[in-house]
Structure formats: C-alpha cells, structure tokens
Short mmCIF file of C-alpha atoms in Angstrom, two decimals:
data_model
loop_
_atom_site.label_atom_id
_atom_site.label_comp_id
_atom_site.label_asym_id
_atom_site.label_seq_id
_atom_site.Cartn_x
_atom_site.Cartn_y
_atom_site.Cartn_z
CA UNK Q 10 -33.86 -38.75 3.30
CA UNK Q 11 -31.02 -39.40 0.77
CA UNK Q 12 -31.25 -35.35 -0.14
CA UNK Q 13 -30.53 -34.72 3.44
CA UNK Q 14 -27.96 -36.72 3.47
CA UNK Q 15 -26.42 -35.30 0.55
CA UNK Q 16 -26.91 -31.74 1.74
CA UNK Q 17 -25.61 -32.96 5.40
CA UNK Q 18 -22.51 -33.84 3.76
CA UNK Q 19 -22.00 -31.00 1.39
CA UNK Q 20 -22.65 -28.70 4.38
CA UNK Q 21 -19.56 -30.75 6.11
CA UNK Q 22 -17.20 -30.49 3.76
CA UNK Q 23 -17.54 -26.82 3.13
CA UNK Q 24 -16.66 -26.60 6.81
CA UNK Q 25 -13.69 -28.83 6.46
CA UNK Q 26 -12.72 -27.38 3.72
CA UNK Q 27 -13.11 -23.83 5.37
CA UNK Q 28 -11.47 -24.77 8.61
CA UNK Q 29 -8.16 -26.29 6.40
CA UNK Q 30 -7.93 -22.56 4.73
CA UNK Q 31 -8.08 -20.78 7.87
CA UNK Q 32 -5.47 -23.12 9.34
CA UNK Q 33 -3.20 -22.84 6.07
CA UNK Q 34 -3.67 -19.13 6.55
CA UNK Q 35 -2.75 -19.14 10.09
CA UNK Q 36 0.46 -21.01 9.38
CA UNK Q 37 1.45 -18.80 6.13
CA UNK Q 38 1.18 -15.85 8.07
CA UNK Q 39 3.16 -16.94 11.17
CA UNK Q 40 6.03 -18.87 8.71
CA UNK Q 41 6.51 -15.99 5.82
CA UNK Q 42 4.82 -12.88 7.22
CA UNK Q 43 7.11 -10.88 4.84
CA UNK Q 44 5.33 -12.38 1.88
CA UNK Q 45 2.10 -11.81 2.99
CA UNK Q 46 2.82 -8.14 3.88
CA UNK Q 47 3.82 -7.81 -0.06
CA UNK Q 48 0.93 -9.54 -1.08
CA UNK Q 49 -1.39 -7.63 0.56
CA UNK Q 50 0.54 -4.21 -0.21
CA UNK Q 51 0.34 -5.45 -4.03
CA UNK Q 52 -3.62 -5.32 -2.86
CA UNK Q 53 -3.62 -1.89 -1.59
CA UNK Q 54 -4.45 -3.31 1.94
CA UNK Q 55 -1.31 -1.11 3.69
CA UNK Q 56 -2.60 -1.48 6.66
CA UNK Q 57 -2.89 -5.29 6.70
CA UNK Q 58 0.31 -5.10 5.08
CA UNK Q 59 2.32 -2.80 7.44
CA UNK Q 60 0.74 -5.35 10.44
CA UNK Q 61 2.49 -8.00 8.43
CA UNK Q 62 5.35 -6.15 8.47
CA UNK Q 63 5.80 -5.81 11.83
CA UNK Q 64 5.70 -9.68 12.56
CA UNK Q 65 8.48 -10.21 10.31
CA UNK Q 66 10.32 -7.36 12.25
CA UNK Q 67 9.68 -8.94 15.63
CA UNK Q 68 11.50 -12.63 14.17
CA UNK Q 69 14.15 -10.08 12.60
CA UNK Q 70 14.85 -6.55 14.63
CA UNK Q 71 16.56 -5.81 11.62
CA UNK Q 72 15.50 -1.91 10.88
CA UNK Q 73 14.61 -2.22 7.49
CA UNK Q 74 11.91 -4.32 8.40
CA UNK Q 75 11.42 -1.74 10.90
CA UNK Q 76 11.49 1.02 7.82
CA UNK Q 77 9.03 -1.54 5.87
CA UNK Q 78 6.26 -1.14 8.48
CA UNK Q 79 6.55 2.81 8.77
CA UNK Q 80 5.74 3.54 5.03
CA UNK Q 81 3.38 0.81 4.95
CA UNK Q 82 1.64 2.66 7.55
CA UNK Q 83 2.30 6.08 5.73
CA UNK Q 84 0.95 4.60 2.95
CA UNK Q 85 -2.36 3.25 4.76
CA UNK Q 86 -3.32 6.73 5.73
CA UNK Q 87 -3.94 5.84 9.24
CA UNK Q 88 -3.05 8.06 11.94
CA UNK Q 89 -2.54 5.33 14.71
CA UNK Q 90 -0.15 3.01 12.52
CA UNK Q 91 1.84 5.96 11.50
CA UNK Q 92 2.43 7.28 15.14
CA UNK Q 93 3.49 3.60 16.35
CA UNK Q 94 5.29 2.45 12.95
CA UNK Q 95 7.37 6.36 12.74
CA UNK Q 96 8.07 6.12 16.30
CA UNK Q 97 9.37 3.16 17.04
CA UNK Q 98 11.88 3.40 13.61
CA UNK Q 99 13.07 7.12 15.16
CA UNK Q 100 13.43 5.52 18.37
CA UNK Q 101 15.46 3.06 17.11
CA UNK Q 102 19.15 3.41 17.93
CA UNK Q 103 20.10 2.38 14.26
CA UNK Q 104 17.80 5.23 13.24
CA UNK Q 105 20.46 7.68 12.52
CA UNK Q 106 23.50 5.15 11.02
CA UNK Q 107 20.17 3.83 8.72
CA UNK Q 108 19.38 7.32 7.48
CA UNK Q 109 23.09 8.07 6.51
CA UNK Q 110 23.54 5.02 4.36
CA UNK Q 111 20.48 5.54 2.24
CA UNK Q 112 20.63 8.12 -1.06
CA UNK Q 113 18.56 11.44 -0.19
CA UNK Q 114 19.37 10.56 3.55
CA UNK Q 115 18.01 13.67 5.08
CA UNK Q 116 14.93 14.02 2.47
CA UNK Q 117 14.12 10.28 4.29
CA UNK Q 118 14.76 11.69 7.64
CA UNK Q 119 12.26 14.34 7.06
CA UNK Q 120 9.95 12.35 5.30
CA UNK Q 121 9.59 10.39 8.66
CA UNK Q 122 9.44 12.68 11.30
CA UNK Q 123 7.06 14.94 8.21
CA UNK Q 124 5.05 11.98 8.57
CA UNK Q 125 4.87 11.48 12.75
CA UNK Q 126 4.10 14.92 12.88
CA UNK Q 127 1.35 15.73 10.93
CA UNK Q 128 -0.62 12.23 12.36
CA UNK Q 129 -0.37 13.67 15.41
CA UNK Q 130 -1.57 16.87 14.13
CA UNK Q 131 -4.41 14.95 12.52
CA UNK Q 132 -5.32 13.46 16.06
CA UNK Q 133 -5.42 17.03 17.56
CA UNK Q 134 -2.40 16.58 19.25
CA UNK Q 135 -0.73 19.68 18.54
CA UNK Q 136 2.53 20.09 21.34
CA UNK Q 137 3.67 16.84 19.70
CA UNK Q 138 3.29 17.70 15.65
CA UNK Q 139 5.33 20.77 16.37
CA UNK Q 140 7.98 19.05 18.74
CA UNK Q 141 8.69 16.44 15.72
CA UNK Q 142 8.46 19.15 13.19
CA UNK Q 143 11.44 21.50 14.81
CA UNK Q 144 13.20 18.23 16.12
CA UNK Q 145 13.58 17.42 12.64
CA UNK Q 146 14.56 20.75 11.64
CA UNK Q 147 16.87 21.02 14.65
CA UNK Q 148 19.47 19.07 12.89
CA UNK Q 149 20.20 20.67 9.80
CA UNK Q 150 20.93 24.33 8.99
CA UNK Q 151 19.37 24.76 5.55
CA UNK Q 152 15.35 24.79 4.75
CA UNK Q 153 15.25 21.47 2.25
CA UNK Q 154 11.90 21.11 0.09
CA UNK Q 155 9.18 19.06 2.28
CA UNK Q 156 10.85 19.12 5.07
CA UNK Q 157 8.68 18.48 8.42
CA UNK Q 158 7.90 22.05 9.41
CA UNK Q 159 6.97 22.91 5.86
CA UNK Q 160 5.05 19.67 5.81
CA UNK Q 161 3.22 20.83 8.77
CA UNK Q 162 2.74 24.35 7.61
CA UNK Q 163 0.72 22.83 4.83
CA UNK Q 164 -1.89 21.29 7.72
CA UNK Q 165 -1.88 24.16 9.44
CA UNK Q 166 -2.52 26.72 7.09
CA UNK Q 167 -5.30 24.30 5.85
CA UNK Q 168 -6.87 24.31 9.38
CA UNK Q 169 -6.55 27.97 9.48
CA UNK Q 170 -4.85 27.33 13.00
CA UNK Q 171 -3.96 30.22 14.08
CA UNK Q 172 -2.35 29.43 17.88
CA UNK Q 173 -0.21 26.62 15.86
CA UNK Q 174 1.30 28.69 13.59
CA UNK Q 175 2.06 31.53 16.03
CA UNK Q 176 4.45 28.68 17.70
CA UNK Q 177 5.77 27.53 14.64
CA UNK Q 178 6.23 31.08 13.44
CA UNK Q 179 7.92 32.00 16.73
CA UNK Q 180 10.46 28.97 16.51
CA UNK Q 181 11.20 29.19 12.78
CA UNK Q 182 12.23 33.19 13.72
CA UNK Q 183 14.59 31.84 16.68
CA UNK Q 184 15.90 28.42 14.42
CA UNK Q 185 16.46 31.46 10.98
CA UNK Q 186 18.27 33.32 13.46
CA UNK Q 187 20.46 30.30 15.34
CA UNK Q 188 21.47 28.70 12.27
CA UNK Q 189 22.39 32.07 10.45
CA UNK Q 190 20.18 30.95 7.20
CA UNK Q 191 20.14 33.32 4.68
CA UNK Q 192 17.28 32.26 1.88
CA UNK Q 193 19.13 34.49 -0.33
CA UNK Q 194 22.43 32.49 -0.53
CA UNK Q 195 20.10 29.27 -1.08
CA UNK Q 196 19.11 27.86 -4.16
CA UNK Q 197 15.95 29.11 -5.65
CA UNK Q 198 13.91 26.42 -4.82
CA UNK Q 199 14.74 26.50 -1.26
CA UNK Q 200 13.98 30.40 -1.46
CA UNK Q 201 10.86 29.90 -2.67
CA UNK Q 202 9.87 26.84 -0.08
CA UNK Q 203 11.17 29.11 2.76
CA UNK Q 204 9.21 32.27 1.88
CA UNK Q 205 6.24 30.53 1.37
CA UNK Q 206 6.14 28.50 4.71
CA UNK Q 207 6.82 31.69 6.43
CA UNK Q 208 3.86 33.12 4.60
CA UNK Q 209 1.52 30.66 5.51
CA UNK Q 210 2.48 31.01 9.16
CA UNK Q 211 2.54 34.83 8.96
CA UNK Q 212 -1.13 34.47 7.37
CA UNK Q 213 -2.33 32.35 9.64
CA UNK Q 214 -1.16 33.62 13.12
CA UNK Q 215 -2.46 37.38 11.78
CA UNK Q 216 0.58 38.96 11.99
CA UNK Q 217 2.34 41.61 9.66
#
C-alpha cells in the first residue's frame, strides 16, 4: 500500500514537473523568440530556428529579422521554408534599400533569388526557377560568380533537363545580346563562369 503510494506520488510529480517545463517553454518562446531561434541554430535545428525567426519578425517587421528567417531556411535545406522565407524578404519593399547597404550587395541579392529559384526547381516547378533566375539577372549587366542563372544551370545540367535549359539558353542569348556583355572585356573569372554556364546549357538542350 505505502509502495503505491510512493509510486502514485512520484508518478505526480513527474507530471507536474513536466507540465511546468512545457509551460516555461511556451512562455520563453512567445517572450524571446530571437533567443530561441539562436539556440536552436547553435543546434543545427534551422528549421526550428528559422520558425523562431519568423515570430520575432512578426513583433518586429524589421527586415533583418526578415533576412534572419530566409538563410535560416537556406540553411535547413527545405524547399517549402526557402520559397516562403526568400519570398516574402524579395517582396518586401525594403528589399532593395536592404541589399544596397550591405557589403557584396548584389552577391546577397543573387544569393536570394539563387536560392528561391532552385527550391522551386527542386519542387518541379520549373516556369518559376527560371522567372527568379533571369529576374535576378535582369538587373545587372555583367555575369557575377554564382549568380542565380548560373546557380540554376548547376541543377539543371545535373537533371540533364533538357527543355529547361533550352529556355534558359534562349534567354541568356537575348539578355548577352540586350546588355551588350562581352566575356572578353570581363575579368577572367567571370569569363570562365560565363562560358561554362553557357556550356552546360548548350550540352544539355543538344544544341551545337
């Protein structure tokens, strides 16, 4: 009788005990989401983290909290959190005023929309990976390294996607023509990225 007791009351306060964590953890998450988001980044857990991120950037809108979600979600690998965390930052209307006040503005601005586009490759959705792609590409009129449409290139020519690359092929053509790039009067590097993608492209849409 008295072991039953004992047990009954063991078995009680590990419940207790329990239910007070789960409320403690309730409350720390809803009070300082940002510090749980680092925590559980310093874990590896991106996607909890980038989650946690975005409750702190609903109490803030501040972008940077907005920025702190997308490469937690870049960082998680996962598809979904990458299309929502990428889109909502480069549909923010700070997007572009952000990108211009951080070093290596337009290597971040093509790290994002990089990013966007080859998730949505990833989730077969093709029309969209190459809109973000020349979007990104739209905007500039030299061929940095890793920038979205050579980022994309990479996917494709690992698919072996042959239809993709013929429309990527077909508006790198037009954008080489509109912008008046010359790889030649580029640095090396950017010769080198350039002739490759095209390569790849070439390769993969069978052309000559």
């Amino acid at each position: 009788m008295a072991k039953n007791i004992v047990g009954k009351t063991i078995l009680k306060t590990v419940i207790a005990v329990i239910i007070v964590i789960a409320i403690v953890y309730a409350v720390l998450s809803l009070l300082i989401p940002q510090h749980m988001a680092t925590m559980y980044s310093n874990l590896g857990a991106y996607s909890a983290a980038a989650r946690y991120a975005s409750l702190r950037y609903t109490y803030t809108g501040n972008i940077e909290d907005l920025d702190t979600c997308a490469t937690y979600a870049v960082l998680s690998g996962k598809d979904k959190n990458i299309i929502t965390f990428c889109g909502e930052l480069l549909e923010n209307d700070e997007f572009d005023d952000y990108c211009s006040e951080k070093e290596e503005s337009e290597d971040y601005r093509q790290y994002i929309y990089a990013s966007i586009s080859s998730s949505y490759y990833n989730t077969g959705d093709t029309e969209s990976a190459v809109e973000y792609a020349e979007t990104a590409l739209g905007s500039i009129d030299y061929f940095p390294v890793n920038n979205a449409v050579g980022v994309l290139t990479v996917r494709i020519g690992e698919a072996k996607d042959g239809s993709t690359a013929a429309v990527l092929y077909s508006y790198m053509t037009s954008w080489t023509e509109e912008k008046g790039y010359v790889p030649e009067n580029a640095a090396e590097t950017e010769q080198t990225y350039y002739a490759a993608v095209m390569n790849v492209l070439l390769s993969c849409k069978g052309g000559a």
